[in-house]
Amino acid sequence: MVETLKLLQFGDSVFPVGAFSFSNGLEMAVEHGVVHDRVTLQDFVRTVTRLAATGDGVALLAGHRGAAAGDLDRIRRADEAVHLRKINEEMRVMSVRMGRKLAEAATRIVGETLLKKRIAESANGVPVTYPVALGVVFAELGVGEEDAFAAHQYGTASTVLGAAVRLMRLDHLDAQSILFAVNEKVADDYREVRTADLDDMQTFGPHLDVLAAAHQHTHVRMFMS
């Protein structure tokens, strides 16, 4: 029961890491008509969560396993793998800003953790990233890697849908219906990536990359990505 409560607290979409500031590319997708109704929104959310699973999700598992083994170097390498694969500036900012906030919050709430060491050394090296930090936190709290992966995927979908309610004519029940449908794929995604290593990380989503690049140059926007 205690582990479940910790999972709910740190995996909560309102945990103060600034996720509400980002739309994961949805703002530009709506502006360009790529997403314009419930069907296209669900397809978009599924695309984002699929890329999150094969990219950040792999790094999260590496961070979780590194923390379980007390291997700071493995955690650092996972952070580096995430950072190098964020080819768009906004997505790098999102990952690093949320990662640092999570690491700082965990250090304050939980106490001495491997994340405190990562924060200290990241000032002059590889930055802390959100998916890896989440994996480390959950490992140190005794939450299993499958549940940690699920929390990450849930949070990714929730971030997009939270933005959708503000960007589109979409009520909260439609958003919850999409979230329910997308969550049905989480177990399949975990089974696919659980044996992958950092070299297997895949982040190929050219359409999303183009939208994210265009978003950097807009003058008026609600979200940071």
PDB file of C-alpha atoms in Angstrom:
ATOM      1  CA  MET A   1       0.000   0.000   0.000  1.00  0.00           C
ATOM      2  CA  VAL A   2       2.780   2.448   0.881  1.00  0.00           C
ATOM      3  CA  GLU A   3       4.487   1.938  -2.487  1.00  0.00           C
ATOM      4  CA  THR A   4       1.163   2.587  -4.232  1.00  0.00           C
ATOM      5  CA  LEU A   5       0.744   5.876  -2.396  1.00  0.00           C
ATOM      6  CA  LYS A   6       4.265   6.927  -3.359  1.00  0.00           C
ATOM      7  CA  LEU A   7       3.505   6.023  -6.968  1.00  0.00           C
ATOM      8  CA  LEU A   8       0.364   8.145  -6.876  1.00  0.00           C
ATOM      9  CA  GLN A   9       2.169  11.112  -5.327  1.00  0.00           C
ATOM     10  CA  PHE A  10       5.214  11.306  -7.589  1.00  0.00           C
ATOM     11  CA  GLY A  11       3.361  10.153 -10.693  1.00  0.00           C
ATOM     12  CA  ASP A  12       0.536  12.661 -10.231  1.00  0.00           C
ATOM     13  CA  SER A  13       0.071  15.002 -13.193  1.00  0.00           C
ATOM     14  CA  VAL A  14      -0.132  17.952 -10.778  1.00  0.00           C
ATOM     15  CA  PHE A  15       3.148  17.135  -9.023  1.00  0.00           C
ATOM     16  CA  PRO A  16       5.064  20.456  -9.168  1.00  0.00           C
ATOM     17  CA  VAL A  17       7.511  19.855 -12.003  1.00  0.00           C
ATOM     18  CA  GLY A  18       5.876  22.277 -14.462  1.00  0.00           C
ATOM     19  CA  ALA A  19       4.253  19.759 -16.806  1.00  0.00           C
ATOM     20  CA  PHE A  20       1.277  22.113 -17.267  1.00  0.00           C
ATOM     21  CA  SER A  21       3.567  24.525 -19.149  1.00  0.00           C
ATOM     22  CA  PHE A  22       4.115  22.082 -22.009  1.00  0.00           C
ATOM     23  CA  SER A  23       1.797  20.574 -24.621  1.00  0.00           C
ATOM     24  CA  ASN A  24       4.197  18.014 -26.158  1.00  0.00           C
ATOM     25  CA  GLY A  25       3.690  19.545 -29.584  1.00  0.00           C
ATOM     26  CA  LEU A  26      -0.105  19.698 -29.454  1.00  0.00           C
ATOM     27  CA  GLU A  27      -0.376  23.494 -29.622  1.00  0.00           C
ATOM     28  CA  MET A  28       1.208  23.631 -33.060  1.00  0.00           C
ATOM     29  CA  ALA A  29      -0.646  20.502 -34.191  1.00  0.00           C
ATOM     30  CA  VAL A  30      -3.940  22.228 -33.402  1.00  0.00           C
ATOM     31  CA  GLU A  31      -2.873  25.491 -35.049  1.00  0.00           C
ATOM     32  CA  HIS A  32      -1.927  23.682 -38.264  1.00  0.00           C
ATOM     33  CA  GLY A  33      -5.057  21.527 -38.314  1.00  0.00           C
ATOM     34  CA  VAL A  34      -3.212  18.251 -37.760  1.00  0.00           C
ATOM     35  CA  VAL A  35      -5.385  17.759 -34.684  1.00  0.00           C
ATOM     36  CA  HIS A  36      -8.937  19.064 -35.034  1.00  0.00           C
ATOM     37  CA  ASP A  37     -11.331  16.607 -33.382  1.00  0.00           C
ATOM     38  CA  ARG A  38     -11.492  13.728 -30.931  1.00  0.00           C
ATOM     39  CA  VAL A  39     -10.299  11.106 -33.432  1.00  0.00           C
ATOM     40  CA  THR A  40      -7.230  13.039 -34.535  1.00  0.00           C
ATOM     41  CA  LEU A  41      -6.478  13.964 -30.929  1.00  0.00           C
ATOM     42  CA  GLN A  42      -6.519  10.324 -29.857  1.00  0.00           C
ATOM     43  CA  ASP A  43      -4.216   9.436 -32.751  1.00  0.00           C
ATOM     44  CA  PHE A  44      -1.876  12.252 -31.722  1.00  0.00           C
ATOM     45  CA  VAL A  45      -1.787  11.190 -28.077  1.00  0.00           C
ATOM     46  CA  ARG A  46      -1.084   7.621 -29.079  1.00  0.00           C
ATOM     47  CA  THR A  47       1.774   8.755 -31.333  1.00  0.00           C
ATOM     48  CA  VAL A  48       3.289  10.807 -28.509  1.00  0.00           C
ATOM     49  CA  THR A  49       2.999   7.966 -25.990  1.00  0.00           C
ATOM     50  CA  ARG A  50       4.404   5.481 -28.471  1.00  0.00           C
ATOM     51  CA  LEU A  51       7.487   7.649 -29.006  1.00  0.00           C
ATOM     52  CA  ALA A  52       7.726   8.181 -25.245  1.00  0.00           C
ATOM     53  CA  ALA A  53       7.786   4.419 -24.721  1.00  0.00           C
ATOM     54  CA  THR A  54      10.504   3.630 -27.244  1.00  0.00           C
ATOM     55  CA  GLY A  55      12.606   6.654 -26.311  1.00  0.00           C
ATOM     56  CA  ASP A  56      12.274   8.119 -22.838  1.00  0.00           C
ATOM     57  CA  GLY A  57      10.687   4.933 -21.520  1.00  0.00           C
ATOM     58  CA  VAL A  58      13.817   2.927 -22.268  1.00  0.00           C
ATOM     59  CA  ALA A  59      15.917   5.509 -20.437  1.00  0.00           C
ATOM     60  CA  LEU A  60      13.509   5.454 -17.498  1.00  0.00           C
ATOM     61  CA  LEU A  61      14.024   1.702 -17.159  1.00  0.00           C
ATOM     62  CA  ALA A  62      17.797   2.177 -17.343  1.00  0.00           C
ATOM     63  CA  GLY A  63      17.614   4.839 -14.633  1.00  0.00           C
ATOM     64  CA  HIS A  64      15.424   2.618 -12.465  1.00  0.00           C
ATOM     65  CA  ARG A  65      17.800  -0.323 -12.811  1.00  0.00           C
ATOM     66  CA  GLY A  66      20.819   1.906 -12.240  1.00  0.00           C
ATOM     67  CA  ALA A  67      19.313   3.215  -9.012  1.00  0.00           C
ATOM     68  CA  ALA A  68      18.408  -0.288  -7.861  1.00  0.00           C
ATOM     69  CA  ALA A  69      22.058  -1.285  -8.357  1.00  0.00           C
ATOM     70  CA  GLY A  70      23.442   1.936  -6.869  1.00  0.00           C
ATOM     71  CA  ASP A  71      25.129   2.624 -10.207  1.00  0.00           C
ATOM     72  CA  LEU A  72      25.398   6.390 -10.667  1.00  0.00           C
ATOM     73  CA  ASP A  73      27.312   6.016 -13.941  1.00  0.00           C
ATOM     74  CA  ARG A  74      24.455   4.034 -15.483  1.00  0.00           C
ATOM     75  CA  ILE A  75      22.025   6.755 -14.437  1.00  0.00           C
ATOM     76  CA  ARG A  76      24.276   9.413 -15.960  1.00  0.00           C
ATOM     77  CA  ARG A  77      24.517   7.490 -19.234  1.00  0.00           C
ATOM     78  CA  ALA A  78      20.739   7.225 -19.365  1.00  0.00           C
ATOM     79  CA  ASP A  79      20.433  10.998 -18.882  1.00  0.00           C
ATOM     80  CA  GLU A  80      22.958  11.557 -21.652  1.00  0.00           C
ATOM     81  CA  ALA A  81      21.045   9.251 -24.009  1.00  0.00           C
ATOM     82  CA  VAL A  82      17.841  11.219 -23.442  1.00  0.00           C
ATOM     83  CA  HIS A  83      19.495  14.605 -23.837  1.00  0.00           C
ATOM     84  CA  LEU A  84      21.281  13.709 -27.061  1.00  0.00           C
ATOM     85  CA  ARG A  85      18.071  12.476 -28.643  1.00  0.00           C
ATOM     86  CA  LYS A  86      16.106  15.649 -28.010  1.00  0.00           C
ATOM     87  CA  ILE A  87      16.902  17.277 -31.329  1.00  0.00           C
ATOM     88  CA  ASN A  88      14.420  20.097 -30.773  1.00  0.00           C
ATOM     89  CA  GLU A  89      15.332  22.821 -28.287  1.00  0.00           C
ATOM     90  CA  GLU A  90      11.890  23.001 -26.691  1.00  0.00           C
ATOM     91  CA  MET A  91      11.803  19.275 -26.019  1.00  0.00           C
ATOM     92  CA  ARG A  92      15.286  19.430 -24.472  1.00  0.00           C
ATOM     93  CA  VAL A  93      14.179  22.296 -22.255  1.00  0.00           C
ATOM     94  CA  MET A  94      11.080  20.359 -21.217  1.00  0.00           C
ATOM     95  CA  SER A  95      13.050  17.255 -20.299  1.00  0.00           C
ATOM     96  CA  VAL A  96      15.800  19.091 -18.408  1.00  0.00           C
ATOM     97  CA  ARG A  97      13.583  21.577 -16.588  1.00  0.00           C
ATOM     98  CA  MET A  98      11.129  18.933 -15.399  1.00  0.00           C
ATOM     99  CA  GLY A  99      13.984  16.572 -14.537  1.00  0.00           C
ATOM    100  CA  ARG A 100      15.747  19.095 -12.366  1.00  0.00           C
ATOM    101  CA  LYS A 101      12.539  20.119 -10.611  1.00  0.00           C
ATOM    102  CA  LEU A 102      11.701  16.487  -9.900  1.00  0.00           C
ATOM    103  CA  ALA A 103      15.209  15.795  -8.590  1.00  0.00           C
ATOM    104  CA  GLU A 104      15.121  18.864  -6.339  1.00  0.00           C
ATOM    105  CA  ALA A 105      11.637  18.037  -5.067  1.00  0.00           C
ATOM    106  CA  ALA A 106      12.546  14.413  -4.371  1.00  0.00           C
ATOM    107  CA  THR A 107      15.653  15.459  -2.471  1.00  0.00           C
ATOM    108  CA  ARG A 108      13.597  17.804  -0.309  1.00  0.00           C
ATOM    109  CA  ILE A 109      10.722  15.371   0.269  1.00  0.00           C
ATOM    110  CA  VAL A 110      12.542  12.035   0.509  1.00  0.00           C
ATOM    111  CA  GLY A 111      15.996  13.099   1.672  1.00  0.00           C
ATOM    112  CA  GLU A 112      19.351  11.713   0.548  1.00  0.00           C
ATOM    113  CA  THR A 113      19.006  10.041  -2.849  1.00  0.00           C
ATOM    114  CA  LEU A 114      21.160   9.343  -5.883  1.00  0.00           C
ATOM    115  CA  LEU A 115      19.407  12.276  -7.532  1.00  0.00           C
ATOM    116  CA  LYS A 116      21.089  14.642  -5.099  1.00  0.00           C
ATOM    117  CA  LYS A 117      24.440  13.428  -6.394  1.00  0.00           C
ATOM    118  CA  ARG A 118      23.254  13.765  -9.978  1.00  0.00           C
ATOM    119  CA  ILE A 119      22.174  17.358  -9.387  1.00  0.00           C
ATOM    120  CA  ALA A 120      25.555  18.201  -7.909  1.00  0.00           C
ATOM    121  CA  GLU A 121      27.540  16.761 -10.791  1.00  0.00           C
ATOM    122  CA  SER A 122      25.174  17.939 -13.532  1.00  0.00           C
ATOM    123  CA  ALA A 123      26.249  21.565 -13.098  1.00  0.00           C
ATOM    124  CA  ASN A 124      29.334  20.853 -15.188  1.00  0.00           C
ATOM    125  CA  GLY A 125      28.214  17.866 -17.199  1.00  0.00           C
ATOM    126  CA  VAL A 126      25.234  15.835 -18.349  1.00  0.00           C
ATOM    127  CA  PRO A 127      21.944  17.409 -17.157  1.00  0.00           C
ATOM    128  CA  VAL A 128      19.339  15.520 -15.170  1.00  0.00           C
ATOM    129  CA  THR A 129      16.385  14.536 -17.390  1.00  0.00           C
ATOM    130  CA  TYR A 130      12.817  13.879 -16.384  1.00  0.00           C
ATOM    131  CA  PRO A 131      12.286  10.242 -17.429  1.00  0.00           C
ATOM    132  CA  VAL A 132      15.524   9.098 -15.831  1.00  0.00           C
ATOM    133  CA  ALA A 133      14.876  11.080 -12.659  1.00  0.00           C
ATOM    134  CA  LEU A 134      11.414   9.522 -12.437  1.00  0.00           C
ATOM    135  CA  GLY A 135      12.885   6.041 -12.794  1.00  0.00           C
ATOM    136  CA  VAL A 136      15.461   6.751 -10.086  1.00  0.00           C
ATOM    137  CA  VAL A 137      12.877   8.186  -7.684  1.00  0.00           C
ATOM    138  CA  PHE A 138      10.574   5.219  -8.041  1.00  0.00           C
ATOM    139  CA  ALA A 139      13.398   2.710  -7.654  1.00  0.00           C
ATOM    140  CA  GLU A 140      14.517   4.370  -4.430  1.00  0.00           C
ATOM    141  CA  LEU A 141      10.925   4.417  -3.163  1.00  0.00           C
ATOM    142  CA  GLY A 142      10.513   0.699  -3.781  1.00  0.00           C
ATOM    143  CA  VAL A 143       8.156   1.057  -6.753  1.00  0.00           C
ATOM    144  CA  GLY A 144       8.698  -1.611  -9.424  1.00  0.00           C
ATOM    145  CA  GLU A 145       9.938  -0.725 -12.889  1.00  0.00           C
ATOM    146  CA  GLU A 146       6.723  -1.756 -14.666  1.00  0.00           C
ATOM    147  CA  ASP A 147       4.670   0.561 -12.465  1.00  0.00           C
ATOM    148  CA  ALA A 148       7.280   3.312 -12.930  1.00  0.00           C
ATOM    149  CA  PHE A 149       7.011   2.921 -16.701  1.00  0.00           C
ATOM    150  CA  ALA A 150       3.205   3.037 -16.498  1.00  0.00           C
ATOM    151  CA  ALA A 151       3.308   6.229 -14.442  1.00  0.00           C
ATOM    152  CA  HIS A 152       5.564   7.866 -17.022  1.00  0.00           C
ATOM    153  CA  GLN A 153       3.287   6.906 -19.898  1.00  0.00           C
ATOM    154  CA  TYR A 154       0.217   8.044 -18.010  1.00  0.00           C
ATOM    155  CA  GLY A 155       1.876  11.378 -17.282  1.00  0.00           C
ATOM    156  CA  THR A 156       2.816  11.869 -20.930  1.00  0.00           C
ATOM    157  CA  ALA A 157      -0.751  11.307 -22.084  1.00  0.00           C
ATOM    158  CA  SER A 158      -2.158  13.473 -19.295  1.00  0.00           C
ATOM    159  CA  THR A 159       0.119  16.360 -20.256  1.00  0.00           C
ATOM    160  CA  VAL A 160      -1.156  16.352 -23.835  1.00  0.00           C
ATOM    161  CA  LEU A 161      -4.795  15.971 -22.825  1.00  0.00           C
ATOM    162  CA  GLY A 162      -4.528  18.692 -20.192  1.00  0.00           C
ATOM    163  CA  ALA A 163      -3.341  21.009 -22.946  1.00  0.00           C
ATOM    164  CA  ALA A 164      -6.075  19.777 -25.290  1.00  0.00           C
ATOM    165  CA  VAL A 165      -8.825  20.877 -22.930  1.00  0.00           C
ATOM    166  CA  ARG A 166      -7.410  24.402 -23.111  1.00  0.00           C
ATOM    167  CA  LEU A 167      -6.667  24.399 -26.837  1.00  0.00           C
ATOM    168  CA  MET A 168      -9.705  22.655 -28.328  1.00  0.00           C
ATOM    169  CA  ARG A 169     -13.449  22.309 -27.956  1.00  0.00           C
ATOM    170  CA  LEU A 170     -13.093  19.194 -25.872  1.00  0.00           C
ATOM    171  CA  ASP A 171     -14.857  18.375 -22.647  1.00  0.00           C
ATOM    172  CA  HIS A 172     -13.214  16.597 -19.731  1.00  0.00           C
ATOM    173  CA  LEU A 173     -15.129  13.353 -20.256  1.00  0.00           C
ATOM    174  CA  ASP A 174     -13.884  13.075 -23.839  1.00  0.00           C
ATOM    175  CA  ALA A 175     -10.356  13.653 -22.546  1.00  0.00           C
ATOM    176  CA  GLN A 176     -10.791  10.922 -19.960  1.00  0.00           C
ATOM    177  CA  SER A 177     -12.174   8.539 -22.585  1.00  0.00           C
ATOM    178  CA  ILE A 178      -9.084   9.094 -24.733  1.00  0.00           C
ATOM    179  CA  LEU A 179      -6.827   8.620 -21.714  1.00  0.00           C
ATOM    180  CA  PHE A 180      -8.574   5.348 -20.898  1.00  0.00           C
ATOM    181  CA  ALA A 181      -8.150   4.069 -24.457  1.00  0.00           C
ATOM    182  CA  VAL A 182      -4.481   5.071 -24.703  1.00  0.00           C
ATOM    183  CA  ASN A 183      -3.692   3.512 -21.323  1.00  0.00           C
ATOM    184  CA  GLU A 184      -4.804   0.155 -22.730  1.00  0.00           C
ATOM    185  CA  LYS A 185      -1.548   0.113 -24.753  1.00  0.00           C
ATOM    186  CA  VAL A 186       0.859   0.716 -21.860  1.00  0.00           C
ATOM    187  CA  ALA A 187       1.356  -2.958 -20.957  1.00  0.00           C
ATOM    188  CA  ASP A 188       2.086  -3.838 -24.594  1.00  0.00           C
ATOM    189  CA  ASP A 189       4.594  -0.987 -24.842  1.00  0.00           C
ATOM    190  CA  TYR A 190       6.356  -2.130 -21.686  1.00  0.00           C
ATOM    191  CA  ARG A 191       6.652  -5.705 -22.931  1.00  0.00           C
ATOM    192  CA  GLU A 192       8.172  -4.408 -26.156  1.00  0.00           C
ATOM    193  CA  VAL A 193      10.850  -2.184 -24.585  1.00  0.00           C
ATOM    194  CA  ARG A 194      11.697  -3.964 -21.330  1.00  0.00           C
ATOM    195  CA  THR A 195      14.650  -5.792 -22.909  1.00  0.00           C
ATOM    196  CA  ALA A 196      15.886  -2.765 -24.884  1.00  0.00           C
ATOM    197  CA  ASP A 197      19.068  -0.944 -23.935  1.00  0.00           C
ATOM    198  CA  LEU A 198      20.058   2.669 -24.461  1.00  0.00           C
ATOM    199  CA  ASP A 199      21.384   1.997 -27.959  1.00  0.00           C
ATOM    200  CA  ASP A 200      17.906   0.755 -28.915  1.00  0.00           C
ATOM    201  CA  MET A 201      16.155   4.016 -28.044  1.00  0.00           C
ATOM    202  CA  GLN A 202      13.978   5.208 -30.941  1.00  0.00           C
ATOM    203  CA  THR A 203      12.617   8.731 -31.189  1.00  0.00           C
ATOM    204  CA  PHE A 204      11.766   8.926 -34.892  1.00  0.00           C
ATOM    205  CA  GLY A 205       8.762  11.225 -35.270  1.00  0.00           C
ATOM    206  CA  PRO A 206       9.525  13.682 -38.089  1.00  0.00           C
ATOM    207  CA  HIS A 207       6.051  15.215 -38.168  1.00  0.00           C
ATOM    208  CA  LEU A 208       6.243  16.050 -34.478  1.00  0.00           C
ATOM    209  CA  ASP A 209       9.796  17.368 -34.885  1.00  0.00           C
ATOM    210  CA  VAL A 210       8.676  19.750 -37.637  1.00  0.00           C
ATOM    211  CA  LEU A 211       5.763  21.008 -35.542  1.00  0.00           C
ATOM    212  CA  ALA A 212       8.029  21.491 -32.537  1.00  0.00           C
ATOM    213  CA  ALA A 213      10.576  23.396 -34.631  1.00  0.00           C
ATOM    214  CA  ALA A 214       7.865  25.694 -35.977  1.00  0.00           C
ATOM    215  CA  HIS A 215       6.566  26.338 -32.474  1.00  0.00           C
ATOM    216  CA  GLN A 216       9.891  27.894 -31.456  1.00  0.00           C
ATOM    217  CA  HIS A 217       9.299  30.784 -33.860  1.00  0.00           C
ATOM    218  CA  THR A 218       5.687  31.646 -33.038  1.00  0.00           C
ATOM    219  CA  HIS A 219       5.144  35.021 -31.400  1.00  0.00           C
ATOM    220  CA  VAL A 220       1.984  34.162 -29.456  1.00  0.00           C
ATOM    221  CA  ARG A 221       1.645  30.853 -27.660  1.00  0.00           C
ATOM    222  CA  MET A 222       0.132  29.337 -24.554  1.00  0.00           C
ATOM    223  CA  PHE A 223       2.673  26.569 -23.983  1.00  0.00           C
ATOM    224  CA  MET A 224       6.444  26.157 -23.986  1.00  0.00           C
ATOM    225  CA  SER A 225       6.302  23.217 -26.413  1.00  0.00           C
TER     226      SER A 225
END
